[in-house]
Amino acid sequence: QLKNVYQPILVMLKPLSADQLDAQPAPSEWSIKDLLGHFIFWDDNFTNMLKALLKLEARVVLSGTLDEINAKAFAAQHEESPA
């Protein structure tokens, strides 16, 4: 996975509280936690695609439009604790 890419981001976010991570800049905008969840979801999908190409694991096929997939991923992680 792309953990090294995210390391500087994690260092920057470490001092933030759960409330800061969960705060939305505006009612319809994503919080920092939501954005991280989005990055992680697509990183996991990309990793799965590469592993499937190398025949290391089965491909998880996402269904729906890009907006539908993003909405499902957002809903799944939105209620999780930001910690």
PDB file of C-alpha atoms in Angstrom:
ATOM      1  CA  GLN A   1       0.000   0.000   0.000  1.00  0.00           C
ATOM      2  CA  LEU A   2       0.970   3.602  -0.289  1.00  0.00           C
ATOM      3  CA  LYS A   3       1.712   4.116   3.424  1.00  0.00           C
ATOM      4  CA  ASN A   4       4.894   6.101   2.765  1.00  0.00           C
ATOM      5  CA  VAL A   5       2.931   8.573   0.663  1.00  0.00           C
ATOM      6  CA  TYR A   6       0.523   9.214   3.532  1.00  0.00           C
ATOM      7  CA  GLN A   7       3.152   9.387   6.296  1.00  0.00           C
ATOM      8  CA  PRO A   8       3.703  13.186   6.072  1.00  0.00           C
ATOM      9  CA  ILE A   9      -0.067  13.700   6.205  1.00  0.00           C
ATOM     10  CA  LEU A  10      -0.395  11.480   9.277  1.00  0.00           C
ATOM     11  CA  VAL A  11       2.407  13.375  11.030  1.00  0.00           C
ATOM     12  CA  MET A  12       0.656  16.669  10.288  1.00  0.00           C
ATOM     13  CA  LEU A  13      -2.712  15.383  11.544  1.00  0.00           C
ATOM     14  CA  LYS A  14      -1.430  13.619  14.691  1.00  0.00           C
ATOM     15  CA  PRO A  15      -1.813  16.668  16.979  1.00  0.00           C
ATOM     16  CA  LEU A  16      -5.450  17.218  15.937  1.00  0.00           C
ATOM     17  CA  SER A  17      -8.263  16.174  18.259  1.00  0.00           C
ATOM     18  CA  ALA A  18     -11.112  13.885  17.221  1.00  0.00           C
ATOM     19  CA  ASP A  19     -13.388  16.957  17.092  1.00  0.00           C
ATOM     20  CA  GLN A  20     -10.993  18.743  14.750  1.00  0.00           C
ATOM     21  CA  LEU A  21     -10.738  15.699  12.476  1.00  0.00           C
ATOM     22  CA  ASP A  22     -14.516  15.370  12.397  1.00  0.00           C
ATOM     23  CA  ALA A  23     -15.325  19.064  11.875  1.00  0.00           C
ATOM     24  CA  GLN A  24     -16.945  19.935   8.560  1.00  0.00           C
ATOM     25  CA  PRO A  25     -15.918  23.323   7.082  1.00  0.00           C
ATOM     26  CA  ALA A  26     -19.533  23.728   5.914  1.00  0.00           C
ATOM     27  CA  PRO A  27     -22.615  21.492   6.237  1.00  0.00           C
ATOM     28  CA  SER A  28     -22.207  19.901   2.809  1.00  0.00           C
ATOM     29  CA  GLU A  29     -18.397  19.605   2.859  1.00  0.00           C
ATOM     30  CA  TRP A  30     -16.262  16.670   3.945  1.00  0.00           C
ATOM     31  CA  SER A  31     -14.276  16.702   7.162  1.00  0.00           C
ATOM     32  CA  ILE A  32     -10.588  15.775   7.346  1.00  0.00           C
ATOM     33  CA  LYS A  33     -11.704  12.337   8.586  1.00  0.00           C
ATOM     34  CA  ASP A  34     -14.016  11.971   5.571  1.00  0.00           C
ATOM     35  CA  LEU A  35     -11.216  12.885   3.164  1.00  0.00           C
ATOM     36  CA  LEU A  36      -8.859  10.385   4.804  1.00  0.00           C
ATOM     37  CA  GLY A  37     -11.532   7.711   4.557  1.00  0.00           C
ATOM     38  CA  HIS A  38     -11.905   8.521   0.854  1.00  0.00           C
ATOM     39  CA  PHE A  39      -8.146   8.237   0.257  1.00  0.00           C
ATOM     40  CA  ILE A  40      -7.947   4.968   2.192  1.00  0.00           C
ATOM     41  CA  PHE A  41     -10.918   3.455   0.339  1.00  0.00           C
ATOM     42  CA  TRP A  42      -9.399   4.172  -3.082  1.00  0.00           C
ATOM     43  CA  ASP A  43      -5.901   3.148  -1.939  1.00  0.00           C
ATOM     44  CA  ASP A  44      -7.327  -0.200  -0.789  1.00  0.00           C
ATOM     45  CA  ASN A  45      -9.127  -0.580  -4.129  1.00  0.00           C
ATOM     46  CA  PHE A  46      -5.939   0.194  -6.065  1.00  0.00           C
ATOM     47  CA  THR A  47      -3.954  -2.261  -3.915  1.00  0.00           C
ATOM     48  CA  ASN A  48      -6.576  -4.952  -4.525  1.00  0.00           C
ATOM     49  CA  MET A  49      -6.410  -4.306  -8.281  1.00  0.00           C
ATOM     50  CA  LEU A  50      -2.620  -4.720  -8.302  1.00  0.00           C
ATOM     51  CA  LYS A  51      -2.775  -7.883  -6.179  1.00  0.00           C
ATOM     52  CA  ALA A  52      -5.434  -9.305  -8.496  1.00  0.00           C
ATOM     53  CA  LEU A  53      -3.244  -8.599 -11.516  1.00  0.00           C
ATOM     54  CA  LEU A  54      -0.432 -10.475  -9.779  1.00  0.00           C
ATOM     55  CA  LYS A  55      -2.886 -13.249  -8.913  1.00  0.00           C
ATOM     56  CA  LEU A  56      -2.316 -12.758  -5.179  1.00  0.00           C
ATOM     57  CA  GLU A  57      -5.989 -12.258  -4.320  1.00  0.00           C
ATOM     58  CA  ALA A  58      -9.389 -12.116  -5.946  1.00  0.00           C
ATOM     59  CA  ARG A  59     -10.444  -8.819  -7.506  1.00  0.00           C
ATOM     60  CA  VAL A  60     -13.159  -6.976  -5.620  1.00  0.00           C
ATOM     61  CA  VAL A  61     -15.345  -5.492  -8.338  1.00  0.00           C
ATOM     62  CA  LEU A  62     -17.066  -2.248  -7.415  1.00  0.00           C
ATOM     63  CA  SER A  63     -20.526  -1.671  -8.815  1.00  0.00           C
ATOM     64  CA  GLY A  64     -22.274   1.588  -9.601  1.00  0.00           C
ATOM     65  CA  THR A  65     -21.210   4.922 -10.973  1.00  0.00           C
ATOM     66  CA  LEU A  66     -18.207   6.688  -9.499  1.00  0.00           C
ATOM     67  CA  ASP A  67     -20.535   8.985  -7.545  1.00  0.00           C
ATOM     68  CA  GLU A  68     -22.503   5.987  -6.223  1.00  0.00           C
ATOM     69  CA  ILE A  69     -19.328   4.166  -5.189  1.00  0.00           C
ATOM     70  CA  ASN A  70     -18.007   7.280  -3.438  1.00  0.00           C
ATOM     71  CA  ALA A  71     -21.351   7.784  -1.667  1.00  0.00           C
ATOM     72  CA  LYS A  72     -21.346   4.167  -0.432  1.00  0.00           C
ATOM     73  CA  ALA A  73     -17.744   4.447   0.772  1.00  0.00           C
ATOM     74  CA  PHE A  74     -18.495   7.772   2.476  1.00  0.00           C
ATOM     75  CA  ALA A  75     -21.550   6.357   4.259  1.00  0.00           C
ATOM     76  CA  ALA A  76     -19.629   3.274   5.396  1.00  0.00           C
ATOM     77  CA  GLN A  77     -16.789   5.207   7.021  1.00  0.00           C
ATOM     78  CA  HIS A  78     -18.539   8.454   8.026  1.00  0.00           C
ATOM     79  CA  GLU A  79     -19.843   7.144  11.355  1.00  0.00           C
ATOM     80  CA  GLU A  80     -16.534   5.561  12.376  1.00  0.00           C
ATOM     81  CA  SER A  81     -14.447   7.156  15.107  1.00  0.00           C
ATOM     82  CA  PRO A  82     -11.764   9.500  13.732  1.00  0.00           C
ATOM     83  CA  ALA A  83      -9.217   8.121  16.197  1.00  0.00           C
TER      84      ALA A  83
END
